[in-house]
């Protein structure tokens, strides 16, 4: 609590302020401190070991390999998790193949009931899922509680509603039965939004009558395994979904497996390229949701305090481990100094530390490997001559941490402006005219998202139309909704997830 206190100036009951003397000018202002507010973990019961989820049950991995998943905030192991190999992939494909016909043959309204049930069970277990997401991946509890888990449920709710209305969501030949599922789909997801990415993948696949095999990321398999328990509870028919934790080799085996009809991948551009090459010449549908280096553009007529909040939300949300992070700030020269100073003042107030504390804004970096990648790129930025400012704050002794940072004078040629840092580091540059803003924003190999801050709607629409980005936010950032399509251009990938557009990659039309 406060170190120095002053008496609050209360009005009298009749509303008139009491006649009091003005406080002495020397009196120090109230300084409010945060008390620790840790979320309880009492309701979470993790098993010591998790198997693979194949054919509706947890099974031993073929090669008998298990690996620990750790809490990146403490470096303590949380559980041992089975590691899938090619033989397990084969087994899961066989189970998915056997389940697919009957699953697709269910009337849409019946399939939809299962998907609704999954959504409701996620809501029922929301507290547990949020805590486990935070323990396994390091993200602040307020984000897993208020964003990841509710949005994961929302995706299942949303696509459940489509299951019996597909012909309205997927415009095409009007003949009933002309929309057919792809079949067996393989889905590989990254570690930054583990449960949410699983929901983005599974919900549309199930609604459209596909069966699915999901490979969660190496460092964050636990919420996908809790989701497997939820699928059992929902009595989803065996084999409709299999979950195969493991490392990159399990993902590579899944992508190359015989009998797969579609791959949906979210992850890095490098792995996306590898997958595209592996599937060349095969009749396997592919969607790639890859990296980004998104521009957040602040015009001089923007509400600057609001824009500063949006800049913070754009780059420090989830420690910057966000594919569509607003990692390049483009600010109009006339207000640049003002914006940077307000931003810097705001950054001092970010609370970095224990992800389980409900007041934490910036949690732990997901892994040692990611921390060293951030460190390498920041060192390159300093080397190349950009101006680094990093918040100075106490960080826990154990775990992986990186204090929020910004670079001024980040030139478009610098690595920090071109490469995805995937951490809490912002590269700032200025522009003078609209045309220059658009040119700089589009000067990237990526094309995932962008933000525009202006008081004028017409300007926002005009600029948005010129940006090569799959998503453009106006006077907000990192806002997600299951009804809205998400996806990229250029090296950010292709295909859309979310909304009615997200149904299309999971069906064949007019067959
Ligand atoms: P990553 O290395 O590409 O990993 C993504 C997933 O692919 C993980 O499950 C990974 O397994 C697996 N994998 C690794 N090598 C593979 C291979 N050769 N074949 C098949 N699968 C393989 O990416 P990451 O570092 O985990 O995630 C960060 C990246 O994801 C960033 O670039 C970010 O922009 C991107 N991302 C994009 C979106 C989007 O919607 N566009 C969303 C989130 C993240 P392991 O974990 O075991 O290595
Ligand atoms: Mg972990």
Coordinates of C-alpha atoms and ligand atoms in Angstrom, one line a residue:
X1 CA 0.0 0.0 0.0
X2 CA 0.9 3.6 0.0
X3 CA 4.1 4.7 1.8
X4 CA 2.7 8.2 2.5
X5 CA -1.0 8.8 3.0
X6 CA -3.1 11.9 2.9
X7 CA -6.6 12.3 4.3
X8 CA -9.1 11.9 1.5
X9 CA -11.1 15.1 1.0
X10 CA -14.6 14.0 1.5
X11 CA -17.8 16.0 0.8
X12 CA -20.2 16.5 3.7
X13 CA -23.5 14.6 3.6
X14 CA -25.3 17.6 2.2
X15 CA -22.8 17.7 -0.7
X16 CA -20.9 20.8 0.4
X17 CA -17.2 20.5 0.8
X18 CA -16.2 21.1 4.4
X19 CA -14.3 24.2 5.0
X20 CA -10.8 22.8 5.4
X21 CA -7.4 24.4 5.0
X22 CA -5.5 23.7 1.8
X23 CA -3.0 20.9 2.4
X24 CA 0.6 22.1 2.8
X25 CA 2.3 22.4 -0.5
X26 CA 5.1 20.1 0.7
X27 CA 2.9 17.1 1.2
X28 CA 4.0 14.2 -0.9
X29 CA 1.5 12.8 -3.5
X30 CA -0.1 9.4 -2.7
X31 CA 1.9 6.6 -4.2
X32 CA -0.1 3.5 -4.7
X33 CA 1.7 0.1 -4.7
X34 CA 0.3 -3.2 -5.9
X35 CA 0.0 -6.0 -3.4
X36 CA 0.7 -9.4 -4.7
X37 CA -2.5 -10.9 -6.2
X38 CA -1.6 -14.5 -7.2
X39 CA -4.3 -16.6 -8.9
X40 CA -4.9 -19.8 -6.9
X41 CA -3.7 -23.1 -8.4
X42 CA -5.6 -25.3 -5.9
X43 CA -8.2 -26.3 -8.4
X44 CA -5.6 -27.6 -10.9
X45 CA -4.7 -31.3 -10.8
X46 CA -2.0 -32.1 -13.4
X47 CA -1.0 -35.7 -14.0
X48 CA 2.6 -36.6 -13.7
X49 CA 2.5 -38.1 -17.2
X50 CA 0.4 -37.6 -20.3
X51 CA 0.2 -40.1 -23.1
X52 CA -0.8 -39.4 -26.7
X53 CA -4.6 -39.1 -27.4
X54 CA -5.5 -41.5 -30.3
X55 CA -8.8 -43.2 -31.0
X56 CA -10.5 -41.6 -28.0
X57 CA -8.0 -42.7 -25.4
X58 CA -4.7 -41.8 -23.9
X59 CA -2.0 -44.3 -25.2
X60 CA 1.7 -45.0 -24.8
X61 CA 3.9 -43.5 -27.6
X62 CA 5.3 -46.2 -30.0
X63 CA 8.9 -45.3 -29.2
X64 CA 8.3 -44.9 -25.5
X65 CA 9.7 -41.3 -25.4
X66 CA 8.5 -38.8 -22.9
X67 CA 9.8 -35.2 -22.4
X68 CA 9.1 -32.7 -19.6
X69 CA 7.2 -29.5 -20.2
X70 CA 8.4 -26.8 -18.0
X71 CA 7.0 -23.6 -16.5
X72 CA 9.1 -20.8 -18.2
X73 CA 8.6 -18.5 -15.2
X74 CA 10.3 -20.9 -12.8
X75 CA 12.1 -23.5 -15.0
X76 CA 10.3 -26.2 -12.9
X77 CA 8.9 -29.2 -14.8
X78 CA 5.1 -29.5 -14.8
X79 CA 4.5 -32.9 -16.3
X80 CA 6.1 -35.6 -18.5
X81 CA 4.5 -35.6 -22.0
X82 CA 4.6 -38.4 -24.6
X83 CA 6.5 -37.6 -27.8
X84 CA 4.8 -38.8 -31.0
X85 CA 6.8 -40.5 -33.8
X86 CA 5.9 -41.5 -37.4
X87 CA 4.4 -44.8 -36.1
X88 CA 2.0 -42.9 -33.9
X89 CA 1.0 -40.6 -36.7
X90 CA 0.2 -43.6 -38.8
X91 CA -2.0 -45.0 -36.0
X92 CA -3.8 -41.7 -35.6
X93 CA -4.4 -41.4 -39.4
X94 CA -5.9 -44.9 -39.4
X95 CA -8.2 -43.9 -36.5
X96 CA -9.2 -40.7 -38.1
X97 CA -9.8 -42.4 -41.5
X98 CA -12.1 -45.0 -39.8
X99 CA -14.0 -42.3 -38.0
X100 CA -14.4 -39.8 -40.9
X101 CA -17.2 -41.5 -42.9
X102 CA -19.6 -41.8 -39.9
X103 CA -18.7 -38.4 -38.6
X104 CA -19.4 -36.7 -42.0
X105 CA -22.6 -38.8 -42.4
X106 CA -24.1 -37.3 -39.2
X107 CA -26.7 -34.6 -39.9
X108 CA -25.1 -31.2 -39.5
X109 CA -27.3 -30.4 -36.5
X110 CA -26.0 -33.5 -34.7
X111 CA -22.3 -32.7 -35.4
X112 CA -23.0 -29.2 -34.2
X113 CA -24.3 -30.6 -30.9
X114 CA -20.9 -32.1 -30.1
X115 CA -19.1 -28.9 -31.0
X116 CA -21.5 -26.9 -28.8
X117 CA -20.8 -29.4 -26.0
X118 CA -17.0 -28.9 -26.3
X119 CA -17.5 -25.1 -26.1
X120 CA -19.6 -25.4 -23.0
X121 CA -17.1 -27.8 -21.3
X122 CA -14.3 -25.3 -22.1
X123 CA -16.3 -22.6 -20.3
X124 CA -16.9 -25.0 -17.3
X125 CA -13.2 -25.7 -17.0
X126 CA -12.2 -22.1 -17.9
X127 CA -10.3 -21.4 -14.6
X128 CA -8.3 -24.5 -14.8
X129 CA -7.5 -24.1 -18.5
X130 CA -6.4 -20.5 -17.9
X131 CA -4.1 -21.4 -15.0
X132 CA -2.5 -24.3 -17.0
X133 CA -2.0 -22.1 -20.0
X134 CA -0.2 -19.6 -17.9
X135 CA 1.9 -22.2 -16.1
X136 CA 2.9 -24.0 -19.3
X137 CA 3.6 -21.0 -21.5
X138 CA 4.3 -18.0 -19.2
X139 CA 1.6 -15.6 -20.3
X140 CA -0.1 -13.4 -17.8
X141 CA -3.1 -15.0 -16.1
X142 CA -5.3 -12.0 -17.0
X143 CA -4.7 -12.7 -20.7
X144 CA -5.3 -16.5 -20.5
X145 CA -8.3 -15.8 -18.4
X146 CA -9.8 -12.9 -20.4
X147 CA -8.6 -13.7 -23.9
X148 CA -7.3 -17.1 -24.7
X149 CA -9.8 -19.3 -23.0
X150 CA -13.0 -17.3 -23.6
X151 CA -12.0 -16.9 -27.3
X152 CA -11.3 -20.6 -27.6
X153 CA -14.8 -21.3 -26.3
X154 CA -16.2 -18.6 -28.7
X155 CA -14.6 -20.3 -31.7
X156 CA -16.3 -23.6 -30.8
X157 CA -19.6 -21.9 -30.3
X158 CA -19.3 -20.0 -33.5
X159 CA -18.5 -23.0 -35.7
X160 CA -21.0 -25.2 -34.0
X161 CA -23.6 -22.8 -35.3
X162 CA -22.3 -23.4 -38.9
X163 CA -22.5 -27.2 -38.8
X164 CA -26.1 -27.3 -40.2
X165 CA -25.9 -24.2 -42.3
X166 CA -22.8 -24.9 -44.5
X167 CA -24.5 -24.2 -47.8
X168 CA -25.2 -20.6 -46.6
X169 CA -21.6 -20.0 -45.3
X170 CA -19.9 -21.4 -48.4
X171 CA -21.4 -19.9 -51.5
X172 CA -21.1 -22.2 -54.5
X173 CA -23.1 -24.7 -56.4
X174 CA -26.7 -24.7 -55.0
X175 CA -27.0 -28.5 -55.2
X176 CA -27.4 -30.1 -51.7
X177 CA -24.5 -32.4 -51.0
X178 CA -22.2 -30.6 -53.3
X179 CA -20.1 -29.4 -50.3
X180 CA -18.1 -32.3 -48.9
X181 CA -15.4 -32.4 -46.2
X182 CA -11.8 -32.7 -47.1
X183 CA -11.4 -35.9 -45.1
X184 CA -8.6 -36.3 -42.6
X185 CA -6.8 -33.1 -41.7
X186 CA -3.4 -32.6 -40.0
X187 CA -3.0 -29.5 -37.9
X188 CA 0.2 -28.1 -36.4
X189 CA 0.1 -25.2 -34.0
X190 CA 2.7 -22.9 -32.2
X191 CA 3.2 -22.1 -28.5
X192 CA 2.0 -18.5 -28.3
X193 CA -1.7 -19.2 -28.0
X194 CA -1.8 -23.0 -27.5
X195 CA -5.5 -23.6 -26.7
X196 CA -6.8 -20.8 -28.8
X197 CA -4.9 -22.1 -31.9
X198 CA -6.2 -25.6 -31.2
X199 CA -9.7 -24.1 -31.2
X200 CA -9.1 -22.1 -34.4
X201 CA -8.0 -25.3 -36.1
X202 CA -10.4 -27.9 -34.7
X203 CA -13.7 -26.0 -34.6
X204 CA -14.1 -25.4 -38.3
X205 CA -12.7 -28.9 -39.2
X206 CA -15.2 -30.6 -37.0
X207 CA -18.2 -28.5 -38.1
X208 CA -17.5 -29.3 -41.7
X209 CA -17.3 -33.1 -41.1
X210 CA -13.6 -33.7 -41.1
X211 CA -11.6 -35.7 -38.6
X212 CA -8.4 -34.1 -37.3
X213 CA -5.0 -34.8 -35.9
X214 CA -3.5 -32.0 -33.9
X215 CA 0.2 -31.5 -33.1
X216 CA 0.6 -28.9 -30.3
X217 CA 3.9 -27.1 -29.8
X218 CA 6.8 -28.7 -27.9
X219 CA 6.8 -26.2 -25.0
X220 CA 3.1 -25.9 -24.5
X221 CA 1.3 -29.2 -24.9
X222 CA -0.8 -29.2 -21.6
X223 CA -4.0 -27.3 -22.6
X224 CA -4.3 -29.5 -25.7
X225 CA -4.1 -32.5 -23.5
X226 CA -6.8 -31.1 -21.2
X227 CA -8.8 -30.5 -24.3
X228 CA -8.5 -34.2 -25.1
X229 CA -10.1 -34.9 -21.7
X230 CA -12.8 -32.5 -22.6
X231 CA -13.4 -34.3 -25.9
X232 CA -13.8 -37.5 -23.9
X233 CA -16.2 -35.8 -21.6
X234 CA -18.2 -34.5 -24.6
X235 CA -18.3 -38.2 -25.9
X236 CA -16.9 -37.1 -29.2
X237 CA -16.8 -40.4 -31.3
X238 CA -13.4 -42.1 -31.0
X239 CA -10.9 -41.1 -33.6
X240 CA -12.6 -37.9 -34.7
X241 CA -9.8 -35.9 -33.0
X242 CA -6.3 -37.2 -32.1
X243 CA -3.8 -35.1 -30.2
X244 CA -0.1 -35.9 -30.7
X245 CA 2.3 -33.9 -28.6
X246 CA 5.9 -34.0 -29.7
X247 CA 8.7 -31.9 -31.3
X248 CA 9.1 -30.6 -34.8
X249 CA 9.8 -34.2 -36.1
X250 CA 6.3 -35.2 -35.1
X251 CA 4.9 -32.2 -37.1
X252 CA 7.1 -33.2 -40.0
X253 CA 5.9 -36.8 -39.9
X254 CA 2.2 -35.6 -39.8
X255 CA 2.7 -33.3 -42.8
X256 CA 4.2 -36.2 -44.8
X257 CA 1.8 -38.9 -43.7
X258 CA 0.0 -41.0 -46.3
X259 CA -3.7 -40.6 -46.0
X260 CA -3.8 -36.9 -45.0
X261 CA -6.2 -34.8 -47.1
X262 CA -5.4 -31.4 -45.7
X263 CA -2.8 -29.6 -43.6
X264 CA -3.4 -26.5 -41.6
X265 CA -0.2 -24.9 -40.1
X266 CA 0.4 -22.0 -37.9
X267 CA 4.0 -21.2 -37.2
X268 CA 7.2 -19.7 -38.6
X269 CA 7.7 -18.8 -42.3
X270 CA 10.7 -21.2 -42.4
X271 CA 8.7 -24.2 -41.4
X272 CA 5.8 -23.1 -43.6
X273 CA 8.2 -23.2 -46.6
X274 CA 9.4 -26.6 -45.7
X275 CA 5.8 -27.9 -45.4
X276 CA 4.8 -26.3 -48.8
X277 CA 7.8 -28.0 -50.4
X278 CA 7.0 -31.4 -48.8
X279 CA 3.4 -31.2 -50.1
X280 CA 4.3 -30.1 -53.7
X281 CA 2.6 -32.3 -56.3
X282 CA 0.2 -34.0 -53.8
X283 CA -3.5 -33.5 -53.6
X284 CA -3.4 -32.2 -50.1
X285 CA -5.0 -28.9 -49.3
X286 CA -2.8 -26.4 -47.4
X287 CA -3.3 -23.3 -45.4
X288 CA -0.3 -21.5 -43.8
X289 CA -0.6 -18.9 -41.1
X290 CA 2.9 -17.6 -40.7
X291 CA 4.8 -14.8 -39.2
X292 CA 4.5 -11.0 -39.5
X293 CA 6.1 -7.6 -39.0
X294 CA 3.0 -5.5 -38.8
X295 CA 2.9 -1.8 -39.0
X296 CA 1.0 0.3 -36.4
X297 CA 0.5 3.7 -38.0
X298 CA -0.2 6.8 -35.9
X299 CA -1.3 9.9 -37.7
X300 CA -0.9 13.4 -36.1
X301 CA -4.7 13.7 -35.7
X302 CA -5.0 10.6 -33.6
X303 CA -6.1 10.7 -30.0
X304 CA -2.6 10.2 -28.7
X305 CA -3.2 8.7 -25.3
X306 CA -5.6 6.2 -26.9
X307 CA -3.0 5.5 -29.5
X308 CA -0.4 4.9 -26.9
X309 CA -2.6 2.3 -25.2
X310 CA -3.0 0.7 -28.6
X311 CA 0.7 0.6 -29.2
X312 CA 1.2 -1.0 -25.8
X313 CA -1.5 -3.6 -26.6
X314 CA 0.0 -4.1 -30.0
X315 CA 3.5 -5.0 -28.9
X316 CA 3.5 -6.0 -25.2
X317 CA 0.4 -8.2 -25.2
X318 CA 1.5 -11.8 -24.6
X319 CA 5.2 -10.6 -24.3
X320 CA 5.1 -9.7 -28.0
X321 CA 4.7 -13.4 -28.9
X322 CA 2.0 -12.6 -31.3
X323 CA 2.2 -13.2 -35.0
X324 CA 0.2 -10.0 -35.8
X325 CA 2.0 -7.9 -33.1
X326 CA 2.3 -4.2 -34.0
X327 CA 6.0 -4.5 -33.9
X328 CA 6.8 -1.6 -36.3
X329 CA 5.5 1.7 -35.1
X330 CA 5.2 4.3 -37.8
X331 CA 4.4 7.7 -36.3
X332 CA 3.9 11.0 -38.1
X333 CA 6.9 13.2 -37.6
X334 CA 5.0 16.2 -36.2
X335 CA 3.8 14.1 -33.1
X336 CA 6.7 11.6 -33.0
X337 CA 8.5 13.1 -30.0
X338 CA 5.3 13.5 -28.1
X339 CA 4.2 9.9 -28.8
X340 CA 7.5 8.4 -27.9
X341 CA 7.7 10.3 -24.6
X342 CA 4.1 9.3 -23.7
X343 CA 4.8 5.7 -24.7
X344 CA 8.0 5.6 -22.7
X345 CA 6.2 7.0 -19.6
X346 CA 3.5 4.4 -20.1
X347 CA 6.0 1.6 -20.4
X348 CA 7.5 2.4 -17.0
X349 CA 4.1 1.4 -15.5
X350 CA 4.0 -2.1 -17.1
X351 CA 4.2 -4.7 -14.5
X352 CA 6.7 -7.5 -15.5
X353 CA 6.9 -10.7 -13.5
X354 CA 4.9 -13.6 -12.1
X355 CA 2.5 -14.6 -14.8
X356 CA 0.1 -16.0 -12.2
X357 CA -0.2 -12.6 -10.5
X358 CA -3.5 -10.9 -11.7
X359 CA -1.8 -7.5 -12.0
X360 CA 1.0 -8.7 -14.3
X361 CA 1.1 -7.1 -17.7
X362 CA 4.2 -8.8 -19.2
X363 CA 4.9 -12.4 -18.2
X364 CA 7.7 -14.8 -18.9
X365 CA 9.3 -15.4 -22.3
X366 CA 8.1 -18.8 -23.5
X367 CA 11.5 -20.6 -23.7
X368 CA 15.2 -20.2 -23.3
X369 CA 15.5 -20.5 -27.1
X370 CA 13.1 -17.7 -27.7
X371 CA 14.8 -15.5 -25.1
X372 CA 18.1 -15.9 -26.8
X373 CA 16.6 -15.1 -30.2
X374 CA 15.2 -11.9 -28.8
X375 CA 18.5 -11.1 -27.3
X376 CA 20.3 -11.7 -30.6
X377 CA 18.0 -9.4 -32.6
X378 CA 18.1 -6.6 -30.0
X379 CA 21.9 -6.8 -30.1
X380 CA 21.8 -6.5 -33.9
X381 CA 19.6 -3.4 -33.5
X382 CA 22.1 -1.7 -31.2
X383 CA 25.0 -2.8 -33.5
X384 CA 23.2 -1.3 -36.6
X385 CA 22.8 2.0 -34.8
X386 CA 19.1 2.2 -33.7
X387 CA 18.5 3.8 -30.3
X388 CA 17.6 1.3 -27.6
X389 CA 15.5 2.1 -24.5
X390 CA 14.7 -0.7 -22.2
X391 CA 12.5 -0.4 -19.1
X392 CA 14.6 -1.0 -15.9
X393 CA 12.7 -3.2 -13.6
X394 CA 13.3 -6.0 -11.1
X395 CA 13.0 -9.4 -12.8
X396 CA 12.7 -12.7 -11.0
X397 CA 15.9 -14.6 -10.5
X398 CA 14.8 -17.8 -12.2
X399 CA 12.8 -18.2 -15.4
X400 CA 13.1 -16.4 -18.8
X401 CA 12.4 -12.6 -18.8
X402 CA 12.9 -9.7 -21.1
X403 CA 12.0 -6.2 -20.0
X404 CA 9.9 -4.2 -22.5
X405 CA 12.0 -2.2 -24.9
X406 CA 11.8 0.2 -27.8
X407 CA 14.1 1.3 -30.6
X408 CA 14.0 4.8 -32.0
X409 CA 15.5 5.6 -35.4
X410 CA 14.8 2.1 -36.7
X411 CA 15.6 2.3 -40.4
X412 CA 13.7 0.0 -42.8
X413 CA 17.0 -1.7 -43.6
X414 CA 17.7 -2.8 -40.0
X415 CA 17.1 -6.4 -39.0
X416 CA 14.9 -5.2 -36.1
X417 CA 12.6 -3.6 -38.8
X418 CA 12.6 -6.6 -41.1
X419 CA 12.7 -9.7 -39.0
X420 CA 10.1 -10.9 -36.6
X421 CA 11.5 -10.5 -33.0
X422 CA 8.5 -12.2 -31.4
X423 CA 9.2 -10.5 -28.1
X424 CA 8.4 -7.3 -26.2
X425 CA 10.5 -5.0 -28.5
X426 CA 9.1 -2.2 -30.7
X427 CA 10.9 -0.7 -33.7
X428 CA 9.9 3.0 -34.2
X429 CA 10.3 5.1 -37.3
X430 CA 8.6 8.3 -38.6
X431 CA 6.8 9.4 -41.7
X432 CA 5.7 12.8 -43.1
X433 CA 2.9 12.0 -45.6
X434 CA 0.2 9.4 -46.2
X435 CA 2.1 8.1 -49.2
X436 CA 5.2 7.6 -47.1
X437 CA 3.3 5.9 -44.4
X438 CA 1.8 3.4 -46.9
X439 CA 5.1 2.8 -48.6
X440 CA 6.9 2.2 -45.4
X441 CA 4.2 -0.1 -44.0
X442 CA 4.2 -2.2 -47.2
X443 CA 8.0 -2.4 -47.2
X444 CA 8.1 -5.8 -45.7
X445 CA 8.2 -9.4 -46.8
X446 CA 5.2 -10.0 -44.5
X447 CA 1.6 -8.9 -44.8
X448 CA -0.3 -10.1 -41.8
X449 CA -1.9 -7.1 -40.0
X450 CA -1.7 -3.4 -39.5
X451 CA -3.1 -0.7 -37.3
X452 CA -4.2 2.9 -38.2
X453 CA -4.7 5.6 -35.6
X454 CA -6.6 8.7 -36.8
X455 CA -9.5 10.8 -35.9
X456 CA -10.8 10.7 -39.5
X457 CA -12.7 7.7 -40.7
X458 CA -12.2 8.6 -44.4
X459 CA -8.4 8.6 -43.9
X460 CA -8.5 5.3 -42.2
X461 CA -10.4 3.6 -45.0
X462 CA -8.2 5.2 -47.7
X463 CA -5.0 4.1 -46.0
X464 CA -6.4 0.6 -45.2
X465 CA -7.2 0.0 -48.8
X466 CA -3.6 0.6 -49.8
X467 CA -2.1 -1.7 -47.1
X468 CA -0.9 -5.2 -48.0
X469 CA -2.2 -6.8 -44.8
X470 CA -4.8 -9.4 -44.1
X471 CA -6.2 -7.6 -41.1
X472 CA -6.3 -3.8 -40.6
X473 CA -7.4 -2.5 -37.2
X474 CA -8.7 1.1 -36.9
X475 CA -8.1 2.8 -33.6
X476 CA -7.6 -0.5 -31.9
X477 CA -5.1 -3.4 -32.1
X478 CA -5.0 -7.1 -31.4
X479 CA -8.7 -7.4 -31.4
X480 CA -10.0 -10.9 -32.2
X481 CA -13.4 -12.3 -32.9
X482 CA -14.4 -15.7 -34.3
X483 CA -16.7 -14.1 -36.9
X484 CA -13.8 -12.2 -38.5
X485 CA -11.5 -13.8 -41.0
X486 CA -7.8 -13.8 -40.2
X487 CA -4.8 -14.5 -42.4
X488 CA -2.0 -13.0 -44.4
X489 CA -0.4 -12.0 -47.7
X490 CA 3.1 -12.5 -48.9
X491 CA 5.4 -14.4 -46.5
X492 CA 2.7 -14.3 -43.8
X493 CA 1.0 -17.2 -45.6
X494 CA -2.3 -17.9 -47.3
X495 CA -5.8 -19.1 -46.5
X496 CA -8.1 -17.6 -43.9
X497 CA -9.2 -18.8 -40.4
X498 CA -12.2 -17.5 -38.6
X499 CA -15.6 -16.4 -40.0
X500 CA -17.4 -18.0 -42.9
X501 CA -14.1 -17.8 -44.9
X502 CA -12.6 -20.1 -42.3
X503 CA -15.0 -22.9 -43.4
X504 CA -13.7 -23.0 -47.0
X505 CA -10.3 -24.6 -46.6
X506 CA -12.1 -27.6 -44.9
X507 CA -14.4 -28.5 -47.8
X508 CA -14.3 -29.5 -51.4
X509 CA -16.9 -27.8 -53.5
X510 CA -18.9 -29.0 -56.5
X511 CA -17.3 -32.4 -56.4
Ligands
LIG1 P1 7.6 -23.1 -35.6 O1 9.0 -23.5 -35.2 O2 7.3 -23.0 -37.0 O3 6.6 -24.1 -34.9 C1 5.3 -24.2 -35.1 C2 4.8 -25.6 -35.0 O4 5.4 -26.4 -36.0 C3 5.3 -26.3 -33.7 O5 4.3 -27.2 -33.3 C4 6.5 -27.0 -34.1 O6 6.9 -28.0 -33.2 C5 6.1 -27.5 -35.4 N1 7.3 -27.8 -36.3 C6 8.6 -27.5 -36.2 N2 9.3 -27.9 -37.2 C7 8.4 -28.6 -38.1 C8 8.5 -29.2 -39.3 N3 9.7 -29.3 -40.0 N4 7.4 -29.7 -39.9 C9 6.2 -29.6 -39.3 N5 6.0 -29.0 -38.1 C10 7.1 -28.5 -37.5 O7 7.1 -21.7 -35.0 P2 7.3 -21.3 -33.5 O8 8.6 -20.7 -33.3 O9 6.8 -22.4 -32.6 O10 6.1 -20.2 -33.4 C11 6.4 -18.9 -33.7 C12 6.0 -18.5 -35.1 O11 4.6 -18.8 -35.4 C13 6.2 -17.1 -35.4 O12 6.9 -16.9 -36.6 C14 4.8 -16.5 -35.5 O13 4.6 -15.4 -36.3 C15 4.1 -17.7 -36.1 N6 2.6 -17.6 -35.7 C16 1.8 -17.3 -36.7 C17 0.4 -17.1 -36.4 C18 -0.6 -16.8 -37.5 O14 -1.8 -17.0 -37.3 N7 -0.2 -16.3 -38.7 C19 -0.1 -17.4 -35.2 C20 0.9 -17.7 -34.2 C21 2.2 -17.8 -34.5 P3 7.8 -27.7 -32.0 O15 7.1 -26.8 -31.1 O16 8.0 -29.0 -31.3 O17 9.1 -27.2 -32.6
LIG2 MG1 5.9 -25.4 -21.1

